[in-house]
Short mmCIF file of C-alpha atoms in Angstrom, two decimals:
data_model
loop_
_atom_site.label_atom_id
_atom_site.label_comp_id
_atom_site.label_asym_id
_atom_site.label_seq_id
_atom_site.Cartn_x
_atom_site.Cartn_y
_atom_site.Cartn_z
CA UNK V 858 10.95 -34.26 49.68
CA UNK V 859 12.73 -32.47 52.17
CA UNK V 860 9.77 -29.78 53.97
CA UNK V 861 10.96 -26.64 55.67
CA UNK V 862 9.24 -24.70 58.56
CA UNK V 863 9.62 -21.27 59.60
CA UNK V 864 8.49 -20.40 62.80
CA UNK V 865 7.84 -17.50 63.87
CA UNK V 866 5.39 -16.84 60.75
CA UNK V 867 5.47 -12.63 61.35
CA UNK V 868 7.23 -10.76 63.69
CA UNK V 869 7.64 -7.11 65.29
CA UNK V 870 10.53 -5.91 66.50
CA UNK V 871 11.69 -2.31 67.87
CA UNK V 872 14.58 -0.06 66.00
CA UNK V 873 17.86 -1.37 67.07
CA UNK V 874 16.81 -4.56 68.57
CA UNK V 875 17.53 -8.15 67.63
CA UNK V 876 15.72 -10.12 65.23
CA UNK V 877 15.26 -14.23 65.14
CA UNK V 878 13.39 -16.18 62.93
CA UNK V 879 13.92 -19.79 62.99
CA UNK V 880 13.39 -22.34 59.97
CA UNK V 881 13.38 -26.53 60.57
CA UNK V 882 14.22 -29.06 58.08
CA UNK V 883 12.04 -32.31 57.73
CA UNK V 884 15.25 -34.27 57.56
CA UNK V 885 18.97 -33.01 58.09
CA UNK V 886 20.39 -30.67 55.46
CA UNK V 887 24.31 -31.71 56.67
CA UNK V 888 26.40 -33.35 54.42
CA UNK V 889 28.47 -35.82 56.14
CA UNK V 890 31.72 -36.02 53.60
CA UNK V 891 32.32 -32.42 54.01
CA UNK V 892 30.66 -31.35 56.97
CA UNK V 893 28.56 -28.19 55.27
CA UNK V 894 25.03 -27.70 55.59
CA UNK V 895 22.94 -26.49 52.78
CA UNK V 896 20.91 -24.19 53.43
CA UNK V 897 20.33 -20.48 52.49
CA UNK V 898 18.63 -17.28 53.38
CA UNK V 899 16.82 -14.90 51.61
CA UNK V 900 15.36 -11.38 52.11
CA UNK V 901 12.29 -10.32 49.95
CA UNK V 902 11.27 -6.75 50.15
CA UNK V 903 8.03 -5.58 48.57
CA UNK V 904 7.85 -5.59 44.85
CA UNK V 905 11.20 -7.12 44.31
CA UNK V 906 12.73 -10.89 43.83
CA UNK V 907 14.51 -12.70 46.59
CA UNK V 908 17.53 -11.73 47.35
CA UNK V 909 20.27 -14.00 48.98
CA UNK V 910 21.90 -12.99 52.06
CA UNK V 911 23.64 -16.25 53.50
CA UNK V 912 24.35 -19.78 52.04
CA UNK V 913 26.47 -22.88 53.54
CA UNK V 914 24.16 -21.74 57.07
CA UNK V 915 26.10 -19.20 58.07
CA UNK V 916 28.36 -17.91 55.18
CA UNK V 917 27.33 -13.63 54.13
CA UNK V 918 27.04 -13.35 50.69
CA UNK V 919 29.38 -10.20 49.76
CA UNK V 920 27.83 -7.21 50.51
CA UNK V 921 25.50 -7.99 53.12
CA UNK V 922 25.52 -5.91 56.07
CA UNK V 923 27.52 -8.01 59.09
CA UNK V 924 23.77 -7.66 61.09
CA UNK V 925 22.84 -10.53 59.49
CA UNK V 926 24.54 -13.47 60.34
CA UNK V 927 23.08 -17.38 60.29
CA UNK V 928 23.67 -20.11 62.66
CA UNK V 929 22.39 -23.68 63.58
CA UNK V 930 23.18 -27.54 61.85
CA UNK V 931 21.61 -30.29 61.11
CA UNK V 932 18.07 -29.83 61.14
CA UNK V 933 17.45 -26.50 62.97
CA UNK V 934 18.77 -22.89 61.84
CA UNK V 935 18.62 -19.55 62.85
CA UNK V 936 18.80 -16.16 61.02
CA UNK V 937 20.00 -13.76 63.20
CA UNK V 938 19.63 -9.69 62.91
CA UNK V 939 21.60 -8.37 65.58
CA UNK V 940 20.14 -4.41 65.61
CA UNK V 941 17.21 -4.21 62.98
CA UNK V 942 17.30 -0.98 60.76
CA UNK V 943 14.31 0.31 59.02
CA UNK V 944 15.17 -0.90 55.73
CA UNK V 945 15.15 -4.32 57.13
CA UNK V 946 11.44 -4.75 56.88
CA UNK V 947 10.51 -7.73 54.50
CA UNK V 948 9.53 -10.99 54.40
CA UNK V 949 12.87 -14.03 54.84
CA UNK V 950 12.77 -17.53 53.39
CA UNK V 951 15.08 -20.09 54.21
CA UNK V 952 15.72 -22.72 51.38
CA UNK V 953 17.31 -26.16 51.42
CA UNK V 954 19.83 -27.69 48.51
CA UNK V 955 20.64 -30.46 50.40
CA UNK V 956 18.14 -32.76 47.67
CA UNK V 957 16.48 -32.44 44.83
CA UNK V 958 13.95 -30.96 44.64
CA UNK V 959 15.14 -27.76 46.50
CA UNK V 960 12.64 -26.21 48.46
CA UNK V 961 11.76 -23.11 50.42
CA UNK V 962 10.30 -22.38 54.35
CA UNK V 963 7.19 -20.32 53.70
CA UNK V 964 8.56 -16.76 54.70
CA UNK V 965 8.49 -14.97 57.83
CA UNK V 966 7.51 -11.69 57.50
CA UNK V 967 9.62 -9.19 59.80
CA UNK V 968 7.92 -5.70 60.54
CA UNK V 969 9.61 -2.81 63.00
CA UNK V 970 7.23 -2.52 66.34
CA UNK H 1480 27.04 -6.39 35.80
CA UNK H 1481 24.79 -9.47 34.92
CA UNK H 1482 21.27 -8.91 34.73
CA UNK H 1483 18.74 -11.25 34.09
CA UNK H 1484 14.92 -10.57 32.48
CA UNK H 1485 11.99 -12.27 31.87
CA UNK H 1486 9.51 -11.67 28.98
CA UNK H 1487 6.31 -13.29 27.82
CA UNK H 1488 2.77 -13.25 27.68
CA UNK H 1489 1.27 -12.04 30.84
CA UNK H 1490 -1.83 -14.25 30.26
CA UNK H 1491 -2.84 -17.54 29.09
CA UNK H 1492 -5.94 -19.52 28.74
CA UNK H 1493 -6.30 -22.61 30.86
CA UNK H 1494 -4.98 -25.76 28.75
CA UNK H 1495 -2.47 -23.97 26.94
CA UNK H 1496 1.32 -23.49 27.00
CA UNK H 1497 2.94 -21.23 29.30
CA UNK H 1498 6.16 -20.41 27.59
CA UNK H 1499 8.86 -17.35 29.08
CA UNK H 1500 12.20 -16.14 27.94
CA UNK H 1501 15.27 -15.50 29.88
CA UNK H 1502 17.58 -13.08 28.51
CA UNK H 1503 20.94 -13.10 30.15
CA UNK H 1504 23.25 -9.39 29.97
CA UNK H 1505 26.04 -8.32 31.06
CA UNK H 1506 27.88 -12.29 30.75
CA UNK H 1507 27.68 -15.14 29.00
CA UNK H 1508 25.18 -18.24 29.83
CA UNK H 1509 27.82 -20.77 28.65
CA UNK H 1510 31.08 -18.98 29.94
CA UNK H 1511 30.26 -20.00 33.41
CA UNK H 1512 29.81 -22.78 35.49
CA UNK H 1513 26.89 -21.94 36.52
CA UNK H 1514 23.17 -23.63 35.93
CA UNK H 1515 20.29 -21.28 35.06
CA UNK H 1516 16.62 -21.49 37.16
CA UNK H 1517 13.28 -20.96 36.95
CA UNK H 1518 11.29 -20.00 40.06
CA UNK H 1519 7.90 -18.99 40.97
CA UNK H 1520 5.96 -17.53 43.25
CA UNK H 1521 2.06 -17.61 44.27
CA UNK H 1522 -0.06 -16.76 47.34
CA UNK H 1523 -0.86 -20.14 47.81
CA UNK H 1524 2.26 -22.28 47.28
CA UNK H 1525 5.09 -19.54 48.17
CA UNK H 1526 8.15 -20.20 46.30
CA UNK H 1527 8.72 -23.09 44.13
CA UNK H 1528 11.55 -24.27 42.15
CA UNK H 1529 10.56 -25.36 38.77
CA UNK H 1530 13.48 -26.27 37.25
CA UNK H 1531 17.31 -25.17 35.96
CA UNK H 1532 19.23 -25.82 33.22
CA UNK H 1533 23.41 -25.94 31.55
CA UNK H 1534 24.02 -24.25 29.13
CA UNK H 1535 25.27 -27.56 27.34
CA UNK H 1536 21.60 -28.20 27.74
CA UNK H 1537 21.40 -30.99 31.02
CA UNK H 1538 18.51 -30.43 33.01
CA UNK H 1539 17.10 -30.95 36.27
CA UNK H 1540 13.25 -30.58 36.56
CA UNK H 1541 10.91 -30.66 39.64
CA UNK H 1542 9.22 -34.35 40.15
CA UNK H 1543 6.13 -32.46 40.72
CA UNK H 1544 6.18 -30.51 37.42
CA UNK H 1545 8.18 -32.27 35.26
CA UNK H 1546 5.75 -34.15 33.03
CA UNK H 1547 4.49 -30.27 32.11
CA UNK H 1548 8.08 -28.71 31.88
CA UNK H 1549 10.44 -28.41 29.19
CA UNK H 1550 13.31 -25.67 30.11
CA UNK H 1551 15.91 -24.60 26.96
CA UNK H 1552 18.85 -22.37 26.28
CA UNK H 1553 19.63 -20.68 22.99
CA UNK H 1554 23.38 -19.60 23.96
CA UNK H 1555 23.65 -17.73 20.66
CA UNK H 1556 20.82 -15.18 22.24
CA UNK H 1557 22.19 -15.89 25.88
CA UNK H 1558 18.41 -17.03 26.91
CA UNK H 1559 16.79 -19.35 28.51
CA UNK H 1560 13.15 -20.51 28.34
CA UNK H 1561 10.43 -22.13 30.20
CA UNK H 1562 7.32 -23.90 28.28
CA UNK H 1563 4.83 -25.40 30.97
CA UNK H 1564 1.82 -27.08 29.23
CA UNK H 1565 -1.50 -27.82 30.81
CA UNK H 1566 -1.89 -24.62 32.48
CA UNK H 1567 -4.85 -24.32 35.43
CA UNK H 1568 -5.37 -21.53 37.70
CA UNK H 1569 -3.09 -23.17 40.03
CA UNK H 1570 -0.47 -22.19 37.96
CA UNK H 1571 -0.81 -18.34 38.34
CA UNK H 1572 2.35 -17.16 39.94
CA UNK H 1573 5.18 -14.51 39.79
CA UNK H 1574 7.80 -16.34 37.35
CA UNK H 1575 11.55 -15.99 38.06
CA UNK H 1576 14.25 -16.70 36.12
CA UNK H 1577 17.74 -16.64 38.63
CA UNK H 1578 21.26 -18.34 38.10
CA UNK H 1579 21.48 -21.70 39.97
CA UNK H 1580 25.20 -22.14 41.55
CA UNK H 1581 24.37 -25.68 42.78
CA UNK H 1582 22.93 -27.30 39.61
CA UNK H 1583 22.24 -30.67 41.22
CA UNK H 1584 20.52 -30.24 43.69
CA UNK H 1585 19.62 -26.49 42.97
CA UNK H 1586 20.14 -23.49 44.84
CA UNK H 1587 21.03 -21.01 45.84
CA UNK H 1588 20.20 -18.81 43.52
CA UNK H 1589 22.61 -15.65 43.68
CA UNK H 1590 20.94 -13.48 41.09
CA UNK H 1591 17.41 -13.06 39.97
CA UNK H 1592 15.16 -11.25 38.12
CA UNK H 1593 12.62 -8.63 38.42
CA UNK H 1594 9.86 -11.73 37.65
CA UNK H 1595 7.00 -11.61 35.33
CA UNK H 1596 3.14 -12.09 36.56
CA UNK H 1597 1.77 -14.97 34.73
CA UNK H 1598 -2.29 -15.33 34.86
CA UNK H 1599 -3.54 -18.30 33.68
CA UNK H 1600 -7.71 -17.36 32.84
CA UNK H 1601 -10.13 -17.62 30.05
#
């Protein structure tokens, strides 16, 4: 089974400034034949289920502010928040479908300094 | 809009049958090529995928469930359900149904919802 690690586990950041929370694979999550790495994003706010921001690494699900954007391949990836807004505090998984089973990093909670 | 709910007992006794409904609005379960999850939630083991399912009934089960899970769809009703048997305390979690647009492997899922605390205790 394919692990993932988020690192950093919780993080503060001020109004306005840039967020980055990093997540490794155990193994790579890049499929050769057409070059597109599986792996998604999600933001979970208090309360409330995930909810999917980016998939393919770095593709924005519609509707999702252009703050967020995703990077990385292989086995290391990056969510990137380029000015964090308040309503930005929650807690972000990153989840590989590269094999079965699919499995999630273990959340990085993201909290305004 | 699609919208996607959960129902079921909110408690069960160690040993017993876990068993949740998915009810699907707002769309159709079989009008789509989409595949239909379960996903839960727990302090201790974050979020784990449990299982999805077609709505011409093929499934795809986690290893490290699956001799506990059985996951069906009733298209008629548009819902979905989860029976895990065997239940410990382990097994306490936040339950999530969500639609699966990967199937095999799963993921991501695109819509979930609101989730449904399960307690397993005597």
């Amino acid at each position: 089974d394919i692990v993932m690690t988020q690192s950093p586990d919780s993080l503060a950041v001020s109004l306005g400034e840039r967020a980055t929370i990093n997540c490794k694979s155990s193994q790579s999550v890049l499929y050769s034949s057409n070059n597109k790495n599986y792996l998604a994003w999600y933001q979970q706010k208090p309360g409330q289920p995930p909810k999917v921001l980016i998939y393919w690494a770095s593709t924005r699900e519609s509707g999702v502010p252009d703050r967020f954007s995703g990077s990385g391949s292989g086995t290391d990836f990056t969510l990137t928040i380029s000015s964090l807004q308040a309503e930005d505090v929650a807690v972000y998984y990153c989840q590989q479908y590269y094999s079965s089973p699919s499995s999630f990093g273990q959340g990085t909670k993201l909290e305004i300094k | 809009q699609l919208q996607l709910q959960e129902s079921g007992p909110g408690l069960v006794k160690p040993s017993e049958t876990l068993s949740l409904t998915c009810t699907v609005s707002g769309g159709s379960i079989s009008r789509s090529s989409y595949y239909w999850g379960w996903i839960r939630q727990s302090p201790g083991k974050g979020l784990e995928w449990i299982g999805s399912i077609y709505y011409s009934g093929n499934t795809y089960y986690n290893p490290s469930l699956k001799s506990r899970v059985t996951i069906s769809v009733d298209t008629s009703k548009e819902q979905f359900s989860l029976k895990l048997s065997s239940v410990t305390a382990a097994d306490t979690a936040v339950y999530y149904c969500a639609r699966d647009i990967g199937g095999s492997p799963p993921g991501p899922f695109d819509l979930w919802g609101r989730g449904t605390l399960v307690t397993v205790s005597s």
